[in-house]
Amino acid sequence: MVSVMWFRRDLRIDDQKALAHAIASQSPTLCVFQFNKEQLNLLHSRNQSSFITSVLAFRKLLKCEGIDLYLMYGDLMTCFEQLLTQLKDWTDVYFNYDESGYGRLRDQKAAQFFKKNGIAVHTYQDHYLHGSQEIINQSGQPYKVFTPYYRIWQNYPKETPIKVELSQGRWLNLETPDDVLRTVESFKDEKYQDVATFDEASKQLNRFIQDQLAAYHANRDFPAQLGTSRLSPFLRIGAIGIRTVYHAVRQAPNSLGQATFLKELAWRDFYNMVYVAYPDQKTQPIQKAFSQIEWVNNPDWFQLWKEGKTGYPIVDAAMLQLQKTGWMHNRLRMIVASFLTKDLLCDWRLGEQYFQQQLIDYDAASNIGGWQWAASTGTDAVPYFRIFNPVTQGKRFDPKGEFIKAYLPQLEHVPEKYLHEPWKMPKNLQESVSCIIGTDYAQPIVDHAKQREQAIAKYEWAKEKVKIE
């Protein structure tokens, strides 16, 4: 009898359900990780390199414990078929399943293969505090609005972190082929050294609790401040368990900041539930009333949005943060999403796909949910007539321009009065601060007031068209 522990986006030892159960089985166990070529090709080089570097760092961690993480590369079924020829006594497989998106389809396909070959499948929900089927309404259906969901979520018992002892397991090691290692290494980009490990995640969690948690509610919307947890890249690949995060925060002194952060964890569960309930929401709006919106999709505008050259400082600084770091502050994600969909009138799916390529913390459920929220096409979304004014948002959340200047140094000497709308500077002032609009910094590519009117008209037209049909 031989078992396989299949790691995926759960690159940790502690608080790991599938791993704990594999150890408890007391069967000789091989730890494996499979790289999917198609998935890797979807990622931007920074995202890709960060992901691969994190897997290799986890492999090194296991190696220090005397465990070889066997790496596979290529088509999923081909990889497992080849592994089956090497493990003649393979009887069980353990993994933490995905409930939605690509991962769900992959797991269903893999489960069919395992069962066909007489391999017992042991799966666990380990990515969320509550799975999609745990908190449902009285009709047995998923909630469509966050507030009633959250009321139940708050009082629902939370599992405690699981202590995993590798020394209690029986481990089987196979040497990863050299050609696989070379192929995986070839996807890395030496310019990017982002790595998500449990040690780094633990340090970040402790820093957040000690230094930022109590004031989280007050500071989280200001990108110039270190007001957020910065845990999302670690949660994305499972370098730290969600139960570990929840209980560490819960054990901190009660504060409004603590309550606000825990509410964000509830949003994470909520968006997962929504994605499971609406599996086509990556490509289709949940609110069918807005399925007929006639997006402009100007390719030049979309490119300028990606490059941070729209002429609106808070939008441009945010897009440059994404470009340079692979991460973006959450308030800024809402601002740039609103700007793309309601100022530039570009399809929200274009933005969602771009974020998927760029973000080192990309989580499909949260990212899709966030984009549908901003575009007013999702469940419990912002009303279509509520359109963020990029100038007002900049003044409110980066009043002194500290964040803007960090990414747009050409605005360094622009007076605060003009910082969020530099095109209003008189020509002589532009010259004196060495920031000529149209040369050193972009002219606004659209007029927000006019675009707002067009956006509302397009949404209302789409609603009426659906009614008629």
Tab-separated table of C-alpha atoms in Angstrom:
chain	number	residue	atom	x	y	z
A	1	MET	CA	0.000	0.000	0.000
A	2	VAL	CA	1.375	3.370	-1.103
A	3	SER	CA	-0.254	6.802	-0.770
A	4	VAL	CA	0.304	10.028	-2.676
A	5	MET	CA	0.001	13.459	-1.079
A	6	TRP	CA	-0.818	15.835	-3.943
A	7	PHE	CA	0.169	19.425	-3.116
A	8	ARG	CA	-1.382	22.289	-5.065
A	9	ARG	CA	-2.168	25.771	-3.675
A	10	ASP	CA	-1.493	24.576	-0.134
A	11	LEU	CA	2.290	24.882	0.128
A	12	ARG	CA	2.636	24.533	3.877
A	13	ILE	CA	3.116	21.921	6.569
A	14	ASP	CA	1.069	23.210	9.507
A	15	ASP	CA	-2.714	23.603	9.377
A	16	GLN	CA	-2.935	21.360	6.298
A	17	LYS	CA	-5.867	18.934	6.291
A	18	ALA	CA	-4.877	16.573	3.499
A	19	LEU	CA	-1.322	16.280	4.783
A	20	ALA	CA	-2.535	15.578	8.318
A	21	HIS	CA	-4.794	12.780	7.059
A	22	ALA	CA	-2.052	11.316	4.865
A	23	ILE	CA	0.229	11.131	7.894
A	24	ALA	CA	-2.521	9.563	10.007
A	25	SER	CA	-2.970	6.794	7.421
A	26	GLN	CA	0.510	5.504	8.268
A	27	SER	CA	0.995	4.370	4.664
A	28	PRO	CA	4.292	5.062	2.903
A	29	THR	CA	3.523	8.408	1.260
A	30	LEU	CA	5.001	10.165	-1.764
A	31	CYS	CA	4.587	13.960	-1.913
A	32	VAL	CA	4.028	15.327	-5.425
A	33	PHE	CA	3.432	18.614	-7.217
A	34	GLN	CA	2.339	18.898	-10.853
A	35	PHE	CA	3.107	21.930	-13.039
A	36	ASN	CA	0.528	22.500	-15.745
A	37	LYS	CA	2.059	24.018	-18.884
A	38	GLU	CA	-1.137	25.769	-19.973
A	39	GLN	CA	-1.608	27.407	-16.574
A	40	LEU	CA	1.977	28.646	-16.444
A	41	ASN	CA	1.674	30.179	-19.898
A	42	LEU	CA	-1.295	32.256	-18.693
A	43	LEU	CA	0.831	34.055	-16.135
A	44	HIS	CA	2.952	37.165	-16.555
A	45	SER	CA	6.644	36.530	-15.954
A	46	ARG	CA	6.565	38.044	-12.454
A	47	ASN	CA	3.491	36.062	-11.423
A	48	GLN	CA	4.927	32.920	-12.976
A	49	SER	CA	8.358	33.356	-11.437
A	50	SER	CA	6.903	34.078	-7.991
A	51	PHE	CA	4.766	30.959	-8.152
A	52	ILE	CA	7.597	28.673	-9.268
A	53	THR	CA	10.060	30.143	-6.778
A	54	SER	CA	7.574	29.535	-3.974
A	55	VAL	CA	7.067	25.900	-5.001
A	56	LEU	CA	10.824	25.322	-5.124
A	57	ALA	CA	11.247	26.993	-1.730
A	58	PHE	CA	8.616	24.664	-0.282
A	59	ARG	CA	10.401	21.711	-1.878
A	60	LYS	CA	13.597	22.817	-0.159
A	61	LEU	CA	11.770	23.057	3.172
A	62	LEU	CA	10.491	19.497	2.836
A	63	LYS	CA	13.966	18.352	1.805
A	64	CYS	CA	15.294	19.613	5.140
A	65	GLU	CA	12.792	17.239	6.777
A	66	GLY	CA	14.031	14.309	4.691
A	67	ILE	CA	11.095	14.449	2.258
A	68	ASP	CA	11.485	14.807	-1.513
A	69	LEU	CA	8.688	16.719	-3.239
A	70	TYR	CA	8.420	14.896	-6.557
A	71	LEU	CA	7.834	17.377	-9.378
A	72	MET	CA	5.867	16.588	-12.534
A	73	TYR	CA	5.417	18.791	-15.599
A	74	GLY	CA	2.969	18.516	-18.478
A	75	ASP	CA	-0.546	17.228	-19.031
A	76	LEU	CA	-2.209	16.191	-15.771
A	77	MET	CA	-3.407	12.761	-16.891
A	78	THR	CA	-0.122	11.966	-18.614
A	79	CYS	CA	1.778	12.853	-15.444
A	80	PHE	CA	-0.369	10.591	-13.280
A	81	GLU	CA	-0.288	7.760	-15.805
A	82	GLN	CA	3.504	7.883	-15.732
A	83	LEU	CA	3.504	8.022	-11.942
A	84	LEU	CA	1.241	4.980	-11.836
A	85	THR	CA	3.841	2.957	-13.741
A	86	GLN	CA	6.397	3.839	-11.059
A	87	LEU	CA	4.133	3.191	-8.067
A	88	LYS	CA	2.812	-0.327	-8.570
A	89	ASP	CA	1.234	-0.414	-5.097
A	90	TRP	CA	-0.449	3.005	-5.289
A	91	THR	CA	-3.720	2.674	-3.364
A	92	ASP	CA	-4.648	6.119	-1.967
A	93	VAL	CA	-4.365	9.789	-2.864
A	94	TYR	CA	-4.861	12.787	-0.554
A	95	PHE	CA	-5.489	16.380	-1.605
A	96	ASN	CA	-7.370	19.553	-0.685
A	97	TYR	CA	-9.961	20.050	-3.405
A	98	ASP	CA	-10.968	23.190	-5.263
A	99	GLU	CA	-14.646	24.080	-5.353
A	100	SER	CA	-14.686	26.324	-8.402
A	101	GLY	CA	-13.144	27.325	-11.702
A	102	TYR	CA	-10.320	25.474	-13.414
A	103	GLY	CA	-9.394	23.678	-10.191
A	104	ARG	CA	-12.822	22.109	-9.857
A	105	LEU	CA	-12.723	20.685	-13.388
A	106	ARG	CA	-9.166	19.440	-12.847
A	107	ASP	CA	-10.135	17.697	-9.619
A	108	GLN	CA	-13.170	16.034	-11.178
A	109	LYS	CA	-11.040	14.738	-14.039
A	110	ALA	CA	-8.339	13.529	-11.666
A	111	ALA	CA	-10.860	11.806	-9.376
A	112	GLN	CA	-12.239	9.859	-12.342
A	113	PHE	CA	-8.732	8.716	-13.236
A	114	PHE	CA	-7.946	7.653	-9.677
A	115	LYS	CA	-11.171	5.706	-9.232
A	116	LYS	CA	-10.770	4.037	-12.622
A	117	ASN	CA	-7.386	2.773	-11.471
A	118	GLY	CA	-8.601	1.572	-8.077
A	119	ILE	CA	-7.047	4.422	-6.113
A	120	ALA	CA	-9.062	5.638	-3.117
A	121	VAL	CA	-9.583	9.409	-3.167
A	122	HIS	CA	-9.439	11.381	0.109
A	123	THR	CA	-10.300	15.063	-0.358
A	124	TYR	CA	-10.776	17.993	2.013
A	125	GLN	CA	-11.992	21.610	1.918
A	126	ASP	CA	-9.001	23.531	3.193
A	127	HIS	CA	-8.874	26.866	1.353
A	128	TYR	CA	-11.710	28.706	3.101
A	129	LEU	CA	-13.033	29.045	6.623
A	130	HIS	CA	-16.393	27.855	5.297
A	131	GLY	CA	-16.968	25.942	2.093
A	132	SER	CA	-19.602	26.983	-0.410
A	133	GLN	CA	-22.249	24.608	0.955
A	134	GLU	CA	-21.835	25.357	4.658
A	135	ILE	CA	-23.708	28.649	4.920
A	136	ILE	CA	-26.886	28.694	2.842
A	137	ASN	CA	-30.277	30.353	3.219
A	138	GLN	CA	-33.475	28.780	4.555
A	139	SER	CA	-34.401	27.631	1.047
A	140	GLY	CA	-31.178	25.683	0.797
A	141	GLN	CA	-29.782	28.162	-1.735
A	142	PRO	CA	-26.617	30.270	-1.619
A	143	TYR	CA	-26.953	33.830	-0.402
A	144	LYS	CA	-26.933	36.528	-3.067
A	145	VAL	CA	-26.410	39.412	-0.652
A	146	PHE	CA	-23.433	39.668	1.679
A	147	THR	CA	-25.058	41.177	4.798
A	148	PRO	CA	-27.374	38.254	5.714
A	149	TYR	CA	-24.582	35.832	4.816
A	150	TYR	CA	-22.216	37.676	7.122
A	151	ARG	CA	-24.661	37.585	10.040
A	152	ILE	CA	-24.649	33.788	9.877
A	153	TRP	CA	-20.908	33.611	9.144
A	154	GLN	CA	-20.041	35.570	12.278
A	155	ASN	CA	-21.701	33.041	14.572
A	156	TYR	CA	-20.803	29.895	12.665
A	157	PRO	CA	-18.203	27.764	14.494
A	158	LYS	CA	-14.701	28.015	13.036
A	159	GLU	CA	-12.368	25.032	12.898
A	160	THR	CA	-9.103	25.425	14.783
A	161	PRO	CA	-5.674	25.135	13.113
A	162	ILE	CA	-4.336	21.620	12.679
A	163	LYS	CA	-0.930	20.738	14.109
A	164	VAL	CA	0.988	18.560	11.650
A	165	GLU	CA	3.941	16.424	12.735
A	166	LEU	CA	5.983	15.275	9.747
A	167	SER	CA	8.035	13.015	12.014
A	168	GLN	CA	4.961	10.844	12.543
A	169	GLY	CA	4.605	10.106	8.825
A	170	ARG	CA	6.109	7.335	6.721
A	171	TRP	CA	7.651	8.873	3.626
A	172	LEU	CA	8.456	7.509	0.203
A	173	ASN	CA	10.900	9.445	-1.976
A	174	LEU	CA	11.356	9.540	-5.750
A	175	GLU	CA	13.972	11.662	-7.479
A	176	THR	CA	12.561	14.314	-9.806
A	177	PRO	CA	13.948	13.851	-13.355
A	178	ASP	CA	16.597	16.409	-14.319
A	179	ASP	CA	14.715	17.438	-17.457
A	180	VAL	CA	11.650	18.346	-15.375
A	181	LEU	CA	13.747	20.475	-13.026
A	182	ARG	CA	15.393	22.236	-15.972
A	183	THR	CA	12.023	22.920	-17.596
A	184	VAL	CA	10.535	24.325	-14.405
A	185	GLU	CA	13.608	26.469	-13.752
A	186	SER	CA	13.376	27.866	-17.294
A	187	PHE	CA	10.099	29.592	-16.421
A	188	LYS	CA	11.782	31.631	-13.688
A	189	ASP	CA	12.840	35.209	-14.301
A	190	GLU	CA	15.855	36.262	-12.252
A	191	LYS	CA	14.573	39.859	-12.183
A	192	TYR	CA	11.767	38.715	-9.908
A	193	GLN	CA	12.607	37.138	-6.574
A	194	ASP	CA	9.162	37.218	-4.923
A	195	VAL	CA	8.755	34.113	-2.816
A	196	ALA	CA	5.894	33.152	-0.508
A	197	THR	CA	6.920	30.856	2.339
A	198	PHE	CA	5.367	29.916	5.663
A	199	ASP	CA	8.128	31.714	7.591
A	200	GLU	CA	7.563	34.940	5.683
A	201	ALA	CA	3.794	34.561	6.011
A	202	SER	CA	4.074	34.059	9.782
A	203	LYS	CA	6.296	37.110	10.149
A	204	GLN	CA	3.900	39.197	8.083
A	205	LEU	CA	0.899	38.002	10.096
A	206	ASN	CA	2.633	38.857	13.371
A	207	ARG	CA	3.692	42.294	12.086
A	208	PHE	CA	0.163	43.013	10.966
A	209	ILE	CA	-1.394	42.003	14.287
A	210	GLN	CA	1.138	43.941	16.343
A	211	ASP	CA	1.418	47.086	14.229
A	212	GLN	CA	-1.648	47.532	12.024
A	213	LEU	CA	-4.616	45.468	13.180
A	214	ALA	CA	-6.064	47.830	15.803
A	215	ALA	CA	-6.206	50.692	13.277
A	216	TYR	CA	-7.011	48.540	10.242
A	217	HIS	CA	-10.491	50.027	9.881
A	218	ALA	CA	-9.079	53.554	9.752
A	219	ASN	CA	-6.000	52.991	7.592
A	220	ARG	CA	-6.887	50.218	5.156
A	221	ASP	CA	-8.146	52.554	2.402
A	222	PHE	CA	-5.027	54.727	2.249
A	223	PRO	CA	-2.430	53.249	-0.129
A	224	ALA	CA	0.437	55.396	1.156
A	225	GLN	CA	0.116	53.749	4.572
A	226	LEU	CA	1.042	50.217	5.594
A	227	GLY	CA	-2.532	49.678	6.689
A	228	THR	CA	-3.405	46.309	5.150
A	229	SER	CA	-2.335	42.785	6.032
A	230	ARG	CA	-0.365	42.033	2.818
A	231	LEU	CA	-1.243	38.371	3.420
A	232	SER	CA	-3.006	37.801	0.100
A	233	PRO	CA	0.057	36.479	-1.815
A	234	PHE	CA	0.619	33.919	0.946
A	235	LEU	CA	-3.021	32.846	1.070
A	236	ARG	CA	-3.106	32.578	-2.703
A	237	ILE	CA	-0.626	29.676	-2.732
A	238	GLY	CA	-1.503	28.409	0.722
A	239	ALA	CA	1.817	29.267	2.369
A	240	ILE	CA	-0.253	29.906	5.498
A	241	GLY	CA	-3.593	28.387	6.465
A	242	ILE	CA	-6.729	30.491	6.631
A	243	ARG	CA	-7.611	29.004	10.044
A	244	THR	CA	-4.201	30.074	11.331
A	245	VAL	CA	-4.842	33.635	10.169
A	246	TYR	CA	-8.383	33.772	11.563
A	247	HIS	CA	-7.536	32.496	15.033
A	248	ALA	CA	-4.375	34.598	15.368
A	249	VAL	CA	-6.414	37.717	14.600
A	250	ARG	CA	-9.320	36.550	16.770
A	251	GLN	CA	-7.015	36.125	19.765
A	252	ALA	CA	-5.753	39.698	19.490
A	253	PRO	CA	-7.381	42.348	21.704
A	254	ASN	CA	-10.865	43.269	20.513
A	255	SER	CA	-10.915	46.338	18.302
A	256	LEU	CA	-12.845	47.819	15.420
A	257	GLY	CA	-9.839	47.025	13.245
A	258	GLN	CA	-10.052	43.364	14.223
A	259	ALA	CA	-13.773	43.191	13.407
A	260	THR	CA	-13.219	44.914	10.062
A	261	PHE	CA	-10.457	42.510	9.051
A	262	LEU	CA	-12.479	39.436	10.018
A	263	LYS	CA	-15.287	40.789	7.865
A	264	GLU	CA	-12.862	40.769	4.921
A	265	LEU	CA	-12.263	37.054	5.535
A	266	ALA	CA	-16.030	36.602	5.333
A	267	TRP	CA	-16.030	38.374	1.948
A	268	ARG	CA	-13.407	35.870	0.817
A	269	ASP	CA	-15.728	32.975	1.724
A	270	PHE	CA	-18.726	34.772	0.214
A	271	TYR	CA	-17.081	35.266	-3.168
A	272	ASN	CA	-16.083	31.606	-3.243
A	273	MET	CA	-19.695	30.613	-2.570
A	274	VAL	CA	-20.858	32.924	-5.373
A	275	TYR	CA	-18.333	31.465	-7.833
A	276	VAL	CA	-19.517	27.945	-7.058
A	277	ALA	CA	-23.151	29.016	-7.479
A	278	TYR	CA	-22.392	30.824	-10.753
A	279	PRO	CA	-19.598	28.791	-12.368
A	280	ASP	CA	-19.703	30.772	-15.617
A	281	GLN	CA	-19.228	34.157	-13.937
A	282	LYS	CA	-15.682	34.522	-15.292
A	283	THR	CA	-17.195	35.039	-18.732
A	284	GLN	CA	-20.838	35.961	-18.032
A	285	PRO	CA	-22.383	38.716	-15.892
A	286	ILE	CA	-24.402	37.420	-12.965
A	287	GLN	CA	-26.979	40.163	-13.486
A	288	LYS	CA	-28.372	39.211	-16.869
A	289	ALA	CA	-29.991	42.647	-17.110
A	290	PHE	CA	-26.544	43.950	-18.033
A	291	SER	CA	-25.616	41.239	-20.511
A	292	GLN	CA	-26.407	43.573	-23.415
A	293	ILE	CA	-24.123	46.476	-22.483
A	294	GLU	CA	-22.438	47.768	-25.624
A	295	TRP	CA	-18.872	48.231	-24.431
A	296	VAL	CA	-16.688	50.630	-26.415
A	297	ASN	CA	-13.525	48.544	-25.866
A	298	ASN	CA	-11.204	51.135	-27.388
A	299	PRO	CA	-7.882	49.219	-27.664
A	300	ASP	CA	-5.802	52.395	-27.332
A	301	TRP	CA	-7.575	53.389	-24.125
A	302	PHE	CA	-7.189	49.889	-22.732
A	303	GLN	CA	-3.459	49.936	-23.464
A	304	LEU	CA	-3.013	53.342	-21.841
A	305	TRP	CA	-4.924	52.086	-18.788
A	306	LYS	CA	-2.553	49.103	-18.527
A	307	GLU	CA	0.504	51.333	-18.898
A	308	GLY	CA	-0.649	53.907	-16.329
A	309	LYS	CA	-0.966	56.721	-18.875
A	310	THR	CA	-4.601	57.805	-18.517
A	311	GLY	CA	-3.858	61.296	-17.203
A	312	TYR	CA	-5.594	60.580	-13.886
A	313	PRO	CA	-2.821	60.309	-11.242
A	314	ILE	CA	-4.470	57.905	-8.777
A	315	VAL	CA	-5.356	55.514	-11.613
A	316	ASP	CA	-1.920	55.716	-13.218
A	317	ALA	CA	-0.015	55.273	-9.948
A	318	ALA	CA	-2.145	52.231	-9.130
A	319	MET	CA	-1.503	50.614	-12.506
A	320	LEU	CA	2.227	51.263	-12.162
A	321	GLN	CA	2.178	49.669	-8.717
A	322	LEU	CA	0.662	46.564	-10.297
A	323	GLN	CA	3.180	46.627	-13.132
A	324	LYS	CA	6.192	47.031	-10.851
A	325	THR	CA	5.221	44.883	-7.855
A	326	GLY	CA	2.597	42.390	-9.042
A	327	TRP	CA	0.297	43.648	-6.288
A	328	MET	CA	-2.226	46.461	-5.899
A	329	HIS	CA	-3.866	48.005	-2.846
A	330	ASN	CA	-7.517	46.946	-2.560
A	331	ARG	CA	-8.971	50.464	-2.630
A	332	LEU	CA	-7.009	51.083	-5.815
A	333	ARG	CA	-8.361	47.887	-7.372
A	334	MET	CA	-11.851	49.312	-6.996
A	335	ILE	CA	-10.822	52.682	-8.421
A	336	VAL	CA	-9.078	51.318	-11.524
A	337	ALA	CA	-11.863	48.793	-12.158
A	338	SER	CA	-14.501	51.501	-11.995
A	339	PHE	CA	-12.399	53.700	-14.271
A	340	LEU	CA	-11.912	50.981	-16.893
A	341	THR	CA	-15.552	49.948	-17.007
A	342	LYS	CA	-17.391	53.224	-16.460
A	343	ASP	CA	-14.981	55.899	-17.685
A	344	LEU	CA	-13.323	54.023	-20.537
A	345	LEU	CA	-16.390	51.825	-21.145
A	346	CYS	CA	-14.240	48.718	-21.536
A	347	ASP	CA	-15.597	45.262	-20.792
A	348	TRP	CA	-14.841	44.209	-17.211
A	349	ARG	CA	-13.628	40.840	-18.533
A	350	LEU	CA	-10.637	42.556	-20.151
A	351	GLY	CA	-9.597	43.961	-16.797
A	352	GLU	CA	-10.191	40.692	-14.973
A	353	GLN	CA	-7.991	38.823	-17.449
A	354	TYR	CA	-5.231	41.415	-17.163
A	355	PHE	CA	-5.286	41.167	-13.374
A	356	GLN	CA	-5.070	37.380	-13.667
A	357	GLN	CA	-1.871	37.748	-15.664
A	358	GLN	CA	-0.304	40.324	-13.364
A	359	LEU	CA	-1.336	39.711	-9.757
A	360	ILE	CA	0.893	37.582	-7.553
A	361	ASP	CA	-2.110	37.185	-5.227
A	362	TYR	CA	-4.619	36.286	-7.960
A	363	ASP	CA	-7.581	34.397	-6.539
A	364	ALA	CA	-10.220	33.688	-9.177
A	365	ALA	CA	-13.272	33.919	-6.925
A	366	SER	CA	-12.240	37.203	-5.283
A	367	ASN	CA	-10.890	38.786	-8.459
A	368	ILE	CA	-13.914	37.925	-10.592
A	369	GLY	CA	-16.242	38.924	-7.768
A	370	GLY	CA	-14.438	42.233	-7.371
A	371	TRP	CA	-14.590	43.047	-11.063
A	372	GLN	CA	-18.273	42.151	-11.333
A	373	TRP	CA	-18.906	44.285	-8.233
A	374	ALA	CA	-17.143	47.291	-9.755
A	375	ALA	CA	-18.872	46.817	-13.116
A	376	SER	CA	-22.277	46.524	-11.367
A	377	THR	CA	-22.879	43.181	-13.074
A	378	GLY	CA	-22.367	40.890	-10.086
A	379	THR	CA	-24.285	39.831	-7.025
A	380	ASP	CA	-24.613	42.508	-4.316
A	381	ALA	CA	-22.725	44.854	-6.645
A	382	VAL	CA	-22.327	48.611	-6.491
A	383	PRO	CA	-25.312	50.310	-8.244
A	384	TYR	CA	-24.526	51.100	-11.882
A	385	PHE	CA	-25.071	54.820	-11.339
A	386	ARG	CA	-22.478	54.940	-8.551
A	387	ILE	CA	-19.345	55.774	-10.492
A	388	PHE	CA	-16.083	56.596	-8.753
A	389	ASN	CA	-14.683	60.001	-9.623
A	390	PRO	CA	-10.918	59.388	-9.952
A	391	VAL	CA	-10.103	62.940	-8.878
A	392	THR	CA	-12.285	62.765	-5.778
A	393	GLN	CA	-10.974	59.297	-4.918
A	394	GLY	CA	-7.395	60.533	-5.172
A	395	LYS	CA	-8.065	63.547	-2.962
A	396	ARG	CA	-9.833	61.430	-0.382
A	397	PHE	CA	-7.463	58.473	-0.120
A	398	ASP	CA	-4.102	60.011	-1.071
A	399	PRO	CA	-4.652	63.662	-0.086
A	400	LYS	CA	-0.988	64.680	-0.037
A	401	GLY	CA	-0.118	62.510	-3.021
A	402	GLU	CA	2.438	60.409	-1.154
A	403	PHE	CA	1.425	57.251	-2.997
A	404	ILE	CA	1.047	59.018	-6.334
A	405	LYS	CA	4.509	60.592	-6.136
A	406	ALA	CA	6.086	57.231	-5.293
A	407	TYR	CA	5.064	55.939	-8.727
A	408	LEU	CA	4.816	59.191	-10.689
A	409	PRO	CA	7.965	61.139	-9.758
A	410	GLN	CA	7.253	63.651	-12.541
A	411	LEU	CA	4.495	64.994	-10.268
A	412	GLU	CA	6.878	65.416	-7.321
A	413	HIS	CA	6.821	69.225	-7.338
A	414	VAL	CA	3.231	69.744	-8.434
A	415	PRO	CA	1.376	71.772	-5.766
A	416	GLU	CA	-1.172	69.837	-3.745
A	417	LYS	CA	-3.940	71.990	-5.223
A	418	TYR	CA	-3.287	70.512	-8.681
A	419	LEU	CA	-1.863	67.121	-7.794
A	420	HIS	CA	-5.018	65.147	-8.543
A	421	GLU	CA	-5.932	67.154	-11.644
A	422	PRO	CA	-2.570	68.391	-12.961
A	423	TRP	CA	-4.036	69.376	-16.336
A	424	LYS	CA	-5.524	72.415	-14.581
A	425	MET	CA	-2.078	73.853	-13.824
A	426	PRO	CA	-1.348	77.118	-15.632
A	427	LYS	CA	1.309	76.766	-18.329
A	428	ASN	CA	3.868	78.833	-16.429
A	429	LEU	CA	3.422	76.659	-13.339
A	430	GLN	CA	3.864	73.506	-15.430
A	431	GLU	CA	7.184	74.909	-16.612
A	432	SER	CA	8.331	75.921	-13.139
A	433	VAL	CA	7.665	72.449	-11.666
A	434	SER	CA	9.100	70.664	-14.740
A	435	CYS	CA	5.862	68.854	-15.513
A	436	ILE	CA	4.490	69.766	-18.917
A	437	ILE	CA	1.094	68.137	-19.408
A	438	GLY	CA	1.102	66.155	-22.622
A	439	THR	CA	4.893	65.741	-22.475
A	440	ASP	CA	6.057	64.864	-18.956
A	441	TYR	CA	2.668	63.596	-17.863
A	442	ALA	CA	-0.342	62.530	-19.915
A	443	GLN	CA	-3.362	64.613	-20.758
A	444	PRO	CA	-6.577	62.966	-19.476
A	445	ILE	CA	-7.656	60.548	-22.186
A	446	VAL	CA	-11.341	61.086	-21.347
A	447	ASP	CA	-13.536	63.640	-19.608
A	448	HIS	CA	-14.899	61.934	-16.491
A	449	ALA	CA	-18.169	63.903	-16.379
A	450	LYS	CA	-19.025	63.089	-19.993
A	451	GLN	CA	-18.039	59.441	-19.649
A	452	ARG	CA	-20.155	59.107	-16.520
A	453	GLU	CA	-23.235	60.221	-18.438
A	454	GLN	CA	-22.460	57.802	-21.277
A	455	ALA	CA	-21.943	54.917	-18.870
A	456	ILE	CA	-25.270	55.454	-17.110
A	457	ALA	CA	-27.023	55.717	-20.471
A	458	LYS	CA	-25.464	52.446	-21.664
A	459	TYR	CA	-26.471	50.597	-18.491
A	460	GLU	CA	-30.030	51.915	-18.661
A	461	TRP	CA	-30.296	51.035	-22.364
A	462	ALA	CA	-29.084	47.494	-21.624
A	463	LYS	CA	-31.676	47.093	-18.858
A	464	GLU	CA	-34.482	48.236	-21.119
A	465	LYS	CA	-33.362	45.998	-23.981
A	466	VAL	CA	-33.441	42.927	-21.752
A	467	LYS	CA	-36.956	43.874	-20.564
A	468	ILE	CA	-38.195	44.141	-24.155
A	469	GLU	CA	-36.639	40.821	-25.151
